[in-house]
mmCIF file of C-alpha atoms and ligand atoms in Angstrom:
data_model
loop_
_atom_site.group_PDB
_atom_site.id
_atom_site.type_symbol
_atom_site.label_atom_id
_atom_site.label_comp_id
_atom_site.label_asym_id
_atom_site.label_seq_id
_atom_site.Cartn_x
_atom_site.Cartn_y
_atom_site.Cartn_z
ATOM 1 C CA MET A 1 0.035 -0.005 -0.533
ATOM 2 C CA PRO A 2 2.038 2.936 -0.950
ATOM 3 C CA ALA A 3 1.500 5.905 2.003
ATOM 4 C CA THR A 4 0.235 8.620 -0.305
ATOM 5 C CA ARG A 5 -3.592 6.529 -1.073
ATOM 6 C CA PRO A 6 -6.143 8.446 -0.734
ATOM 7 C CA LEU A 7 -7.961 7.680 2.481
ATOM 8 C CA HIS A 8 -11.332 6.509 2.817
ATOM 9 C CA ILE A 9 -12.333 8.726 6.239
ATOM 10 C CA GLY A 10 -15.757 8.371 7.596
ATOM 11 C CA ILE A 11 -16.576 11.273 9.970
ATOM 12 C CA THR A 12 -19.649 11.384 12.744
ATOM 13 C CA CYS A 13 -20.032 14.314 14.459
ATOM 14 C CA TYR A 14 -23.272 16.799 15.884
ATOM 15 C CA PRO A 15 -24.354 18.537 13.092
ATOM 16 C CA SER A 16 -25.795 21.730 15.074
ATOM 17 C CA VAL A 17 -24.116 24.778 15.894
ATOM 18 C CA GLY A 18 -20.910 24.022 18.799
ATOM 19 C CA GLY A 19 -17.377 23.549 18.460
ATOM 20 C CA SER A 20 -17.027 20.222 17.898
ATOM 21 C CA GLY A 21 -19.838 20.002 14.965
ATOM 22 C CA ILE A 22 -18.090 23.604 13.125
ATOM 23 C CA LEU A 23 -14.200 21.452 13.841
ATOM 24 C CA ALA A 24 -15.328 17.909 12.848
ATOM 25 C CA SER A 25 -17.356 20.258 9.107
ATOM 26 C CA ALA A 26 -14.254 22.099 8.193
ATOM 27 C CA LEU A 27 -11.405 18.957 9.023
ATOM 28 C CA GLY A 28 -13.763 16.597 6.828
ATOM 29 C CA ALA A 29 -13.682 19.790 3.672
ATOM 30 C CA GLU A 30 -10.169 20.361 4.190
ATOM 31 C CA LEU A 31 -9.216 16.425 4.323
ATOM 32 C CA ALA A 32 -11.201 15.904 0.507
ATOM 33 C CA ARG A 33 -9.697 19.417 -0.160
ATOM 34 C CA ARG A 34 -6.242 17.519 0.246
ATOM 35 C CA GLY A 35 -7.552 14.260 -1.751
ATOM 36 C CA HIS A 36 -9.440 11.835 0.521
ATOM 37 C CA GLU A 37 -13.412 10.762 0.692
ATOM 38 C CA VAL A 38 -14.815 11.797 2.763
ATOM 39 C CA HIS A 39 -18.332 10.640 4.514
ATOM 40 C CA PHE A 40 -20.271 12.553 6.571
ATOM 41 C CA ILE A 41 -22.382 10.082 8.779
ATOM 42 C CA SER A 42 -25.480 12.296 11.097
ATOM 43 C CA TYR A 43 -28.754 12.942 10.999
ATOM 44 C CA GLU A 44 -28.579 16.143 9.508
ATOM 45 C CA ARG A 45 -25.923 17.470 7.274
ATOM 46 C CA PRO A 46 -23.774 19.975 9.253
ATOM 47 C CA PHE A 47 -24.207 23.766 8.791
ATOM 48 C CA ARG A 48 -20.779 24.373 8.145
ATOM 49 C CA LEU A 49 -20.335 21.928 5.745
ATOM 50 C CA PRO A 50 -19.461 23.153 1.870
ATOM 51 C CA VAL A 51 -22.205 22.031 -0.331
ATOM 52 C CA GLY A 52 -20.783 20.661 -3.709
ATOM 53 C CA ALA A 53 -16.987 19.974 -3.117
ATOM 54 C CA PRO A 54 -15.068 17.041 -4.691
ATOM 55 C CA ARG A 55 -15.142 14.310 -2.232
ATOM 56 C CA LEU A 56 -17.247 15.041 0.477
ATOM 57 C CA HIS A 57 -20.149 12.998 0.567
ATOM 58 C CA PHE A 58 -23.224 12.980 3.293
ATOM 59 C CA HIS A 59 -24.793 9.903 4.564
ATOM 60 C CA PRO A 60 -28.313 11.152 6.400
ATOM 61 C CA VAL A 61 -29.588 8.520 9.742
ATOM 62 C CA VAL A 62 -32.869 8.150 9.639
ATOM 63 C CA ILE A 63 -33.831 7.944 13.015
ATOM 64 C CA ASN A 64 -37.114 5.768 13.985
ATOM 65 C CA ASP A 65 -40.384 6.998 15.708
ATOM 66 C CA TYR A 66 -41.668 3.373 16.538
ATOM 67 C CA GLU A 67 -44.607 3.824 19.189
ATOM 68 C CA LEU A 68 -43.396 0.990 21.477
ATOM 69 C CA PHE A 69 -40.059 3.496 22.385
ATOM 70 C CA LYS A 70 -41.039 5.741 24.678
ATOM 71 C CA TYR A 71 -37.481 7.712 24.018
ATOM 72 C CA PRO A 72 -36.544 7.366 20.250
ATOM 73 C CA ASP A 73 -32.960 5.739 20.259
ATOM 74 C CA TYR A 74 -30.143 7.104 18.055
ATOM 75 C CA THR A 75 -27.197 5.012 19.300
ATOM 76 C CA LEU A 76 -28.239 1.879 17.108
ATOM 77 C CA PRO A 77 -29.544 3.329 13.627
ATOM 78 C CA LEU A 78 -25.828 5.368 13.697
ATOM 79 C CA SER A 79 -23.915 2.221 14.145
ATOM 80 C CA VAL A 80 -25.936 0.306 11.141
ATOM 81 C CA LYS A 81 -25.247 3.340 8.911
ATOM 82 C CA MET A 82 -21.709 3.516 9.961
ATOM 83 C CA ALA A 83 -21.135 0.014 9.459
ATOM 84 C CA GLU A 84 -23.198 0.247 6.073
ATOM 85 C CA VAL A 85 -21.440 3.228 4.667
ATOM 86 C CA ALA A 86 -17.690 1.495 5.794
ATOM 87 C CA ARG A 87 -18.943 -1.715 3.737
ATOM 88 C CA ASP A 88 -20.158 0.588 1.031
ATOM 89 C CA CYS A 89 -17.448 2.963 0.822
ATOM 90 C CA ALA A 90 -14.889 0.843 1.585
ATOM 91 C CA LEU A 91 -13.883 3.338 5.212
ATOM 92 C CA ASP A 92 -10.315 3.128 6.354
ATOM 93 C CA VAL A 93 -11.276 4.945 9.814
ATOM 94 C CA LEU A 94 -14.132 5.711 11.681
ATOM 95 C CA HIS A 95 -13.684 9.191 12.979
ATOM 96 C CA VAL A 96 -16.090 10.476 15.577
ATOM 97 C CA HIS A 97 -16.238 13.498 17.720
ATOM 98 C CA TYR A 98 -17.496 13.502 21.148
ATOM 99 C CA ALA A 99 -17.979 10.259 22.376
ATOM 100 C CA VAL A 100 -21.548 10.133 23.214
ATOM 101 C CA PRO A 101 -22.774 8.093 21.402
ATOM 102 C CA HIS A 102 -20.948 8.893 18.129
ATOM 103 C CA ALA A 103 -17.931 6.551 19.800
ATOM 104 C CA THR A 104 -20.269 3.348 20.784
ATOM 105 C CA ALA A 105 -22.013 3.519 17.985
ATOM 106 C CA ALA A 106 -18.376 3.531 16.038
ATOM 107 C CA ILE A 107 -17.410 0.466 18.130
ATOM 108 C CA LEU A 108 -20.910 -1.252 17.106
ATOM 109 C CA ALA A 109 -20.093 -0.310 13.773
ATOM 110 C CA ARG A 110 -16.585 -2.059 13.226
ATOM 111 C CA ALA A 111 -17.670 -4.837 15.811
ATOM 112 C CA MET A 112 -20.927 -5.691 12.928
ATOM 113 C CA SER A 113 -18.073 -5.497 9.384
ATOM 114 C CA PRO A 114 -17.179 -8.580 8.100
ATOM 115 C CA ALA A 115 -14.110 -9.809 9.317
ATOM 116 C CA GLY A 116 -10.506 -8.377 7.568
ATOM 117 C CA ARG A 117 -12.570 -5.187 6.713
ATOM 118 C CA GLU A 118 -13.850 -3.466 9.715
ATOM 119 C CA PRO A 119 -13.107 0.126 9.735
ATOM 120 C CA ARG A 120 -10.561 1.411 12.490
ATOM 121 C CA VAL A 121 -12.021 4.014 14.755
ATOM 122 C CA VAL A 122 -10.490 7.503 15.806
ATOM 123 C CA THR A 123 -12.620 9.082 19.052
ATOM 124 C CA THR A 124 -12.088 12.257 19.328
ATOM 125 C CA LEU A 125 -12.747 14.437 23.141
ATOM 126 C CA HIS A 126 -13.805 17.673 22.756
ATOM 127 C CA GLY A 127 -15.305 18.419 26.280
ATOM 128 C CA THR A 128 -18.238 18.415 27.866
ATOM 129 C CA ASP A 129 -18.211 14.837 26.412
ATOM 130 C CA THR A 130 -15.454 14.328 29.825
ATOM 131 C CA THR A 131 -16.512 16.564 31.372
ATOM 132 C CA LEU A 132 -20.287 16.348 31.985
ATOM 133 C CA LEU A 133 -20.813 12.970 30.942
ATOM 134 C CA GLY A 134 -18.165 11.363 31.788
ATOM 135 C CA ARG A 135 -18.260 12.054 35.731
ATOM 136 C CA ASP A 136 -22.221 10.231 34.859
ATOM 137 C CA ALA A 137 -22.857 6.992 36.184
ATOM 138 C CA GLY A 138 -25.315 6.180 33.277
ATOM 139 C CA TYR A 139 -22.747 6.922 30.844
ATOM 140 C CA GLY A 140 -19.084 6.555 32.470
ATOM 141 C CA PRO A 141 -19.098 2.986 31.962
ATOM 142 C CA ALA A 142 -20.121 3.161 28.446
ATOM 143 C CA ILE A 143 -17.228 6.117 27.355
ATOM 144 C CA ARG A 144 -14.765 4.487 29.129
ATOM 145 C CA HIS A 145 -14.894 1.338 27.002
ATOM 146 C CA ALA A 146 -16.137 2.888 23.890
ATOM 147 C CA LEU A 147 -12.116 5.021 24.288
ATOM 148 C CA MET A 148 -10.350 1.647 25.377
ATOM 149 C CA ARG A 149 -11.534 -0.705 22.183
ATOM 150 C CA SER A 150 -11.089 2.846 20.248
ATOM 151 C CA ASP A 151 -7.638 2.555 17.402
ATOM 152 C CA ALA A 152 -6.846 5.875 18.478
ATOM 153 C CA VAL A 153 -7.788 8.758 21.130
ATOM 154 C CA THR A 154 -7.805 12.502 20.917
ATOM 155 C CA THR A 155 -8.293 15.508 22.515
ATOM 156 C CA VAL A 156 -8.792 18.990 22.219
ATOM 157 C CA SER A 157 -6.130 19.885 24.781
ATOM 158 C CA ALA A 158 -3.986 18.756 27.057
ATOM 159 C CA TRP A 159 -5.949 19.577 29.779
ATOM 160 C CA LEU A 160 -8.573 17.537 28.764
ATOM 161 C CA ARG A 161 -6.548 14.569 27.823
ATOM 162 C CA ASP A 162 -5.332 14.844 31.848
ATOM 163 C CA GLU A 163 -9.043 15.377 32.452
ATOM 164 C CA THR A 164 -9.784 12.358 30.606
ATOM 165 C CA ARG A 165 -7.467 10.420 32.413
ATOM 166 C CA ARG A 166 -8.850 11.659 36.003
ATOM 167 C CA LEU A 167 -12.064 11.289 35.410
ATOM 168 C CA LEU A 168 -12.516 8.466 33.337
ATOM 169 C CA GLY A 169 -8.982 6.415 34.424
ATOM 170 C CA VAL A 170 -8.944 5.206 31.007
ATOM 171 C CA GLY A 171 -4.762 4.373 30.637
ATOM 172 C CA CYS A 172 -4.904 3.826 26.552
ATOM 173 C CA PRO A 173 -2.668 6.678 24.812
ATOM 174 C CA ILE A 174 -4.376 9.627 24.237
ATOM 175 C CA GLU A 175 -2.790 12.426 21.847
ATOM 176 C CA VAL A 176 -3.544 15.610 21.796
ATOM 177 C CA ILE A 177 -4.388 17.799 18.477
ATOM 178 C CA HIS A 178 -5.725 21.218 19.004
ATOM 179 C CA ASN A 179 -8.458 22.289 17.135
ATOM 180 C CA PHE A 180 -7.852 24.525 13.522
ATOM 181 C CA PHE A 181 -9.963 27.436 12.128
ATOM 182 C CA GLU A 182 -9.438 28.221 8.525
ATOM 183 C CA PRO A 183 -11.317 31.774 7.948
ATOM 184 C CA LYS A 184 -13.237 33.200 4.606
ATOM 185 C CA LYS A 185 -12.248 36.248 3.680
ATOM 186 C CA PRO A 186 -15.129 38.094 5.317
ATOM 187 C CA SER A 187 -17.477 39.526 2.341
ATOM 188 C CA ARG A 188 -18.195 42.589 3.930
ATOM 189 C CA PRO A 189 -15.738 46.052 4.763
ATOM 190 C CA PRO A 190 -15.410 46.746 8.633
ATOM 191 C CA ALA A 191 -16.841 49.831 8.528
ATOM 192 C CA GLU A 192 -20.323 48.449 6.671
ATOM 193 C CA VAL A 193 -20.268 45.795 9.094
ATOM 194 C CA ARG A 194 -20.223 48.349 12.529
ATOM 195 C CA ARG A 195 -22.850 50.923 10.460
ATOM 196 C CA GLU A 196 -24.564 48.145 10.061
ATOM 197 C CA LEU A 197 -24.362 47.694 14.682
ATOM 198 C CA GLY A 198 -24.893 51.120 14.768
ATOM 199 C CA ILE A 199 -21.167 51.752 16.760
ATOM 200 C CA GLY A 200 -18.887 54.316 15.723
ATOM 201 C CA ASP A 201 -16.070 55.522 18.294
ATOM 202 C CA GLU A 202 -16.346 52.650 20.889
ATOM 203 C CA VAL A 203 -14.607 49.850 21.222
ATOM 204 C CA MET A 204 -16.519 47.116 19.777
ATOM 205 C CA ILE A 205 -16.204 43.826 21.942
ATOM 206 C CA VAL A 206 -17.471 40.939 20.358
ATOM 207 C CA HIS A 207 -18.285 37.171 22.222
ATOM 208 C CA LEU A 208 -19.357 33.919 20.402
ATOM 209 C CA SER A 209 -20.619 30.707 21.038
ATOM 210 C CA ASN A 210 -23.949 28.361 21.581
ATOM 211 C CA LEU A 211 -24.475 30.658 24.445
ATOM 212 C CA ARG A 212 -24.631 27.095 26.658
ATOM 213 C CA PRO A 213 -24.313 27.720 30.715
ATOM 214 C CA VAL A 214 -20.699 26.727 30.978
ATOM 215 C CA LYS A 215 -20.130 30.357 28.356
ATOM 216 C CA ARG A 216 -21.975 32.418 31.896
ATOM 217 C CA ILE A 217 -23.595 34.683 29.851
ATOM 218 C CA ASP A 218 -24.944 35.924 32.988
ATOM 219 C CA LEU A 219 -20.886 36.948 33.816
ATOM 220 C CA LEU A 220 -20.396 38.516 30.612
ATOM 221 C CA LEU A 221 -23.438 41.116 31.263
ATOM 222 C CA GLU A 222 -22.704 41.329 35.102
ATOM 223 C CA SER A 223 -18.555 42.044 34.033
ATOM 224 C CA VAL A 224 -19.585 44.313 31.041
ATOM 225 C CA ALA A 225 -21.967 46.401 33.445
ATOM 226 C CA ARG A 226 -19.273 47.227 35.170
ATOM 227 C CA VAL A 227 -17.482 48.941 32.942
ATOM 228 C CA ARG A 228 -16.441 52.149 32.632
ATOM 229 C CA PRO A 229 -17.303 54.547 31.080
ATOM 230 C CA ARG A 230 -20.684 52.874 30.284
ATOM 231 C CA ASP A 231 -20.540 54.720 26.537
ATOM 232 C CA SER A 232 -17.132 53.429 25.554
ATOM 233 C CA PHE A 233 -18.159 50.173 24.355
ATOM 234 C CA LYS A 234 -20.309 48.281 22.889
ATOM 235 C CA LEU A 235 -20.887 44.448 23.060
ATOM 236 C CA VAL A 236 -21.725 42.241 19.541
ATOM 237 C CA VAL A 237 -23.055 38.536 20.856
ATOM 238 C CA LEU A 238 -23.123 36.052 18.156
ATOM 239 C CA ALA A 239 -25.624 34.050 19.649
ATOM 240 C CA GLY A 240 -25.357 30.207 18.593
ATOM 241 C CA GLY A 241 -27.805 29.139 21.307
ATOM 242 C CA ASP A 242 -31.018 31.211 22.616
ATOM 243 C CA PHE A 243 -30.246 34.372 23.667
ATOM 244 C CA SER A 244 -33.787 35.549 24.859
ATOM 245 C CA PRO A 245 -33.285 33.922 28.896
ATOM 246 C CA TYR A 246 -30.545 36.948 29.475
ATOM 247 C CA ALA A 247 -32.501 39.940 28.282
ATOM 248 C CA GLU A 248 -34.746 40.156 31.599
ATOM 249 C CA GLN A 249 -31.155 40.858 32.786
ATOM 250 C CA VAL A 250 -29.620 43.348 30.053
ATOM 251 C CA GLN A 251 -32.689 45.248 30.867
ATOM 252 C CA ARG A 252 -31.953 45.189 34.584
ATOM 253 C CA LEU A 253 -28.070 46.119 34.079
ATOM 254 C CA GLY A 254 -29.019 48.972 31.900
ATOM 255 C CA LEU A 255 -27.546 47.610 29.331
ATOM 256 C CA GLY A 256 -30.228 48.133 26.385
ATOM 257 C CA ASP A 257 -28.339 50.048 24.665
ATOM 258 C CA ARG A 258 -25.023 48.302 25.002
ATOM 259 C CA VAL A 259 -25.478 45.027 24.305
ATOM 260 C CA ILE A 260 -26.730 43.935 20.382
ATOM 261 C CA VAL A 261 -27.326 40.078 19.455
ATOM 262 C CA ARG A 262 -27.355 39.005 16.004
ATOM 263 C CA PRO A 263 -28.944 35.025 16.347
ATOM 264 C CA SER A 264 -27.342 31.996 14.091
ATOM 265 C CA VAL A 265 -24.819 34.140 11.880
ATOM 266 C CA PHE A 266 -23.302 32.856 9.145
ATOM 267 C CA GLU A 267 -20.380 34.765 8.183
ATOM 268 C CA ILE A 268 -18.474 35.182 11.512
ATOM 269 C CA GLU A 269 -15.776 36.717 9.429
ATOM 270 C CA ASP A 270 -17.531 40.124 8.754
ATOM 271 C CA TYR A 271 -18.170 40.319 12.354
ATOM 272 C CA LEU A 272 -14.393 39.567 13.729
ATOM 273 C CA GLN A 273 -12.985 41.565 11.370
ATOM 274 C CA ALA A 274 -14.672 44.586 12.589
ATOM 275 C CA ALA A 275 -14.354 43.208 16.496
ATOM 276 C CA ASP A 276 -11.723 45.529 18.380
ATOM 277 C CA LEU A 277 -11.642 42.761 21.672
ATOM 278 C CA GLY A 278 -12.856 39.675 22.129
ATOM 279 C CA LEU A 279 -15.060 38.347 26.183
ATOM 280 C CA PHE A 280 -15.054 34.874 26.974
ATOM 281 C CA THR A 281 -16.299 34.046 30.801
ATOM 282 C CA SER A 282 -17.075 30.798 30.499
ATOM 283 C CA ASP A 283 -16.558 28.124 33.894
ATOM 284 C CA SER A 284 -15.126 25.680 31.905
ATOM 285 C CA GLU A 285 -13.492 25.164 28.330
ATOM 286 C CA SER A 286 -11.713 22.559 26.750
ATOM 287 C CA PHE A 287 -10.187 24.840 24.225
ATOM 288 C CA CYS A 288 -12.208 27.675 23.125
ATOM 289 C CA LEU A 289 -12.976 28.092 19.328
ATOM 290 C CA GLY A 290 -14.053 31.512 20.012
ATOM 291 C CA VAL A 291 -11.415 33.058 21.494
ATOM 292 C CA VAL A 292 -8.975 31.348 17.893
ATOM 293 C CA GLU A 293 -11.444 32.276 15.768
ATOM 294 C CA ALA A 294 -11.217 35.722 16.888
ATOM 295 C CA MET A 295 -7.098 35.992 17.080
ATOM 296 C CA TRP A 296 -7.087 34.821 13.076
ATOM 297 C CA PHE A 297 -8.814 38.482 12.822
ATOM 298 C CA GLY A 298 -5.764 39.982 15.254
ATOM 299 C CA CYS A 299 -8.614 40.412 17.367
ATOM 300 C CA PRO A 300 -7.588 39.900 21.214
ATOM 301 C CA SER A 301 -9.754 38.510 24.200
ATOM 302 C CA VAL A 302 -10.203 38.925 27.304
ATOM 303 C CA SER A 303 -10.707 35.084 28.507
ATOM 304 C CA THR A 304 -10.991 33.140 32.306
ATOM 305 C CA ALA A 305 -8.318 31.268 32.332
ATOM 306 C CA VAL A 306 -10.427 27.291 32.910
ATOM 307 C CA GLY A 307 -9.275 24.077 30.979
ATOM 308 C CA GLY A 308 -7.180 24.280 27.667
ATOM 309 C CA ILE A 309 -8.006 27.959 27.239
ATOM 310 C CA PRO A 310 -4.304 28.659 28.606
ATOM 311 C CA GLU A 311 -3.155 26.149 25.765
ATOM 312 C CA VAL A 312 -4.526 28.573 23.591
ATOM 313 C CA VAL A 313 -3.383 31.922 24.562
ATOM 314 C CA VAL A 314 -0.207 33.384 26.189
ATOM 315 C CA SER A 315 -1.710 35.593 28.413
ATOM 316 C CA GLY A 316 -0.097 39.207 28.388
ATOM 317 C CA GLU A 317 0.983 37.635 25.042
ATOM 318 C CA SER A 318 -1.441 36.836 22.373
ATOM 319 C CA GLY A 319 -4.344 38.123 25.088
ATOM 320 C CA MET A 320 -5.771 38.532 28.666
ATOM 321 C CA LEU A 321 -6.243 35.455 30.861
ATOM 322 C CA VAL A 322 -8.475 36.650 34.454
ATOM 323 C CA GLU A 323 -8.096 33.958 36.767
ATOM 324 C CA THR A 324 -11.259 34.378 38.419
ATOM 325 C CA THR A 325 -14.657 34.092 37.545
ATOM 326 C CA ASP A 326 -15.334 37.855 39.657
ATOM 327 C CA ALA A 327 -17.423 40.406 37.664
ATOM 328 C CA GLU A 328 -15.338 43.250 38.588
ATOM 329 C CA THR A 329 -11.946 41.783 38.205
ATOM 330 C CA ILE A 330 -13.163 40.979 34.566
ATOM 331 C CA ALA A 331 -14.494 44.515 33.858
ATOM 332 C CA ARG A 332 -10.958 46.032 35.174
ATOM 333 C CA ALA A 333 -9.106 43.584 32.336
ATOM 334 C CA VAL A 334 -11.396 45.180 29.819
ATOM 335 C CA GLU A 335 -11.384 48.635 30.695
ATOM 336 C CA ALA A 336 -7.812 48.437 30.626
ATOM 337 C CA LEU A 337 -7.345 47.027 26.973
ATOM 338 C CA LEU A 338 -10.786 49.808 26.740
ATOM 339 C CA ARG A 339 -8.420 52.124 27.320
ATOM 340 C CA ASP A 340 -5.197 51.262 25.420
ATOM 341 C CA PRO A 341 -5.461 50.777 21.092
ATOM 342 C CA GLU A 342 -1.841 50.463 20.753
ATOM 343 C CA ARG A 343 -1.882 47.702 23.927
ATOM 344 C CA ARG A 344 -5.069 45.869 21.655
ATOM 345 C CA ARG A 345 -2.755 45.996 18.185
ATOM 346 C CA ALA A 346 0.042 44.243 19.816
ATOM 347 C CA LEU A 347 -1.705 41.794 21.744
ATOM 348 C CA GLY A 348 -3.806 41.231 18.871
ATOM 349 C CA GLU A 349 -1.044 40.815 16.411
ATOM 350 C CA ALA A 350 0.849 38.107 18.302
ATOM 351 C CA GLY A 351 -2.382 36.172 18.730
ATOM 352 C CA ARG A 352 -3.134 36.845 15.008
ATOM 353 C CA ARG A 353 0.741 35.344 14.272
ATOM 354 C CA ARG A 354 0.444 32.613 17.262
ATOM 355 C CA ALA A 355 -2.605 31.481 15.272
ATOM 356 C CA ALA A 356 -1.861 31.097 12.152
ATOM 357 C CA GLU A 357 1.728 29.168 13.298
ATOM 358 C CA LYS A 358 0.044 26.145 15.930
ATOM 359 C CA PHE A 359 -4.158 26.859 14.788
ATOM 360 C CA SER A 360 -4.329 26.676 10.955
ATOM 361 C CA ALA A 361 -5.365 23.761 8.724
ATOM 362 C CA ALA A 362 -1.716 23.510 7.487
ATOM 363 C CA ALA A 363 -0.707 23.090 11.239
ATOM 364 C CA ILE A 364 -3.170 20.339 12.515
ATOM 365 C CA VAL A 365 -5.346 18.751 9.300
ATOM 366 C CA PRO A 366 -1.166 16.306 8.637
ATOM 367 C CA ARG A 367 -1.607 15.067 12.194
ATOM 368 C CA TYR A 368 -4.601 13.946 11.754
ATOM 369 C CA GLU A 369 -3.998 12.749 8.423
ATOM 370 C CA ALA A 370 -0.925 10.857 9.889
ATOM 371 C CA LEU A 371 -2.747 9.484 12.702
ATOM 372 C CA TYR A 372 -5.169 7.496 10.161
ATOM 373 C CA ARG A 373 -2.211 6.451 8.075
ATOM 374 C CA ARG A 374 -0.434 4.858 11.677
ATOM 375 C CA VAL A 375 -3.595 3.160 13.259
ATOM 376 C CA VAL A 376 -4.393 1.820 9.102
ATOM 377 C CA ALA A 377 -0.648 0.515 9.432
ATOM 378 C CA GLU A 378 -0.918 -1.206 12.464
ATOM 379 C CA HIS A 379 -4.313 -2.632 11.508
ATOM 380 C CA PRO A 380 -4.436 -3.494 8.079
ATOM 381 C CA ALA A 381 -7.576 -4.450 5.826
ATOM 382 C CA PRO A 382 -7.604 -5.659 2.306
ATOM 383 C CA VAL A 383 -7.047 -2.473 0.307
ATOM 384 C CA LEU A 384 -10.321 -2.944 -2.262
ATOM 385 C CA HIS A 385 -10.082 -0.079 -3.967
HETATM 386 O O1 GMT B 1 -18.426 19.977 24.967
HETATM 387 C C1 GMT B 1 -18.985 20.748 24.816
HETATM 388 O O2 GMT B 1 -19.445 21.085 25.501
HETATM 389 C C2 GMT B 1 -19.506 20.773 23.242
HETATM 390 C C3 GMT B 1 -18.524 21.793 22.815
HETATM 391 C C4 GMT B 1 -19.449 21.323 21.199
HETATM 392 O O3 GMT B 1 -19.398 20.872 20.371
HETATM 393 O O4 GMT B 1 -19.343 22.873 21.357
HETATM 394 O O5 GMT B 1 -17.708 22.031 23.186
HETATM 395 C C5 GMT B 1 -16.199 22.155 23.161
HETATM 396 O O6 GMT B 1 -15.972 21.226 22.087
HETATM 397 C C6 GMT B 1 -15.827 22.270 21.558
HETATM 398 C C7 GMT B 1 -14.582 22.035 19.920
HETATM 399 O O7 GMT B 1 -13.422 21.763 20.341
HETATM 400 C C8 GMT B 1 -14.261 23.220 22.621
HETATM 401 O O8 GMT B 1 -13.504 24.693 21.612
HETATM 402 C C9 GMT B 1 -14.515 23.804 24.062
HETATM 403 O O9 GMT B 1 -13.768 25.188 24.435
HETATM 404 C C10 GMT B 1 -15.872 22.555 24.089
HETATM 405 N N1 GMT B 1 -16.641 23.338 25.794
HETATM 406 C C11 GMT B 1 -15.907 22.948 26.676
HETATM 407 O O10 GMT B 1 -15.115 21.853 27.548
HETATM 408 C C12 GMT B 1 -17.403 23.428 27.449
#
């Protein structure tokens, strides 16, 4: 088998808004661009997956609605579809993003495949699959089993690797492969975006996330409410989730004219290019793709120093990390940068360089390719293509 033969790769991820699905979609698109055949298997086409790109395929999983089940089951139809695609498309590798239920389904799919034609299973852990579900007695043992039976396991940060070992007690090798982001060219000039938002000379602070509780949107609002002077900034929230639970807090804190929410933004690049400062106040974060997305546009962030974020940002060099989830401290860190455009520029430029060097497709995708080739070489299957 020549080392450079294109691979046949199955990818399963959550297709909805969320970092793991975004990363998996970007990885699949890059792998296809590099000549591999890539097959996405999920209940919906991932929302950021390019349409009509060569070598990029999508296989929907049909979920049953049998009346006899109180809750519809996804794991079994997913595993059957994985086994079917593995057989029909001669998959070398099934790469699953987020362990639950994807890794379990992949292990089952591999067991259902004919002997000698099983796909290798690569599991990438993204965060709450370990930190939340890994602690849950109803999931932990199944996650641990799937990890132990995977041909390779990766995590998106060293912090998540260590948490996985600590919480799940898995002894198998875990490779750390950080996330990456490849920005699209913005479709509008920054001045036009700021005009649309009604932002003039104020500092444009941006936050982008799925707004899950772990993102601490309450703390984000509490922190900006303490920033002085009030009219020196506007906060733009690119909401990949429901912002309505926070509308009352915005009013209570008197932030009605300071906070602008844009739901389900696809063209995040337009906004990131126009932004001056990112703000992330998560309680826990295995990586935080939003910080890297901002870094690519020279937009430095103030972030809580939780989880894997210190692997993404070097505090004082490529952004600012705050060692506490105290609103007053976060507000002071924001104020310091609001007053100092030169410092913002320096941090932003260093962040841009760091993102290009460490969190680009060029830096990361070859690591996954090497991993796939390694597991395929370790467990060769007959070549059918
Ligand atoms: O694990 C989650 O909470 C969901 C996941 C997602 O799909 O958005 O987020 C995690 O994966 C992202 C991509 O690897 C990371 O950037 C996020 O930091 C991580 N979230 C958490 O750890 C809370």
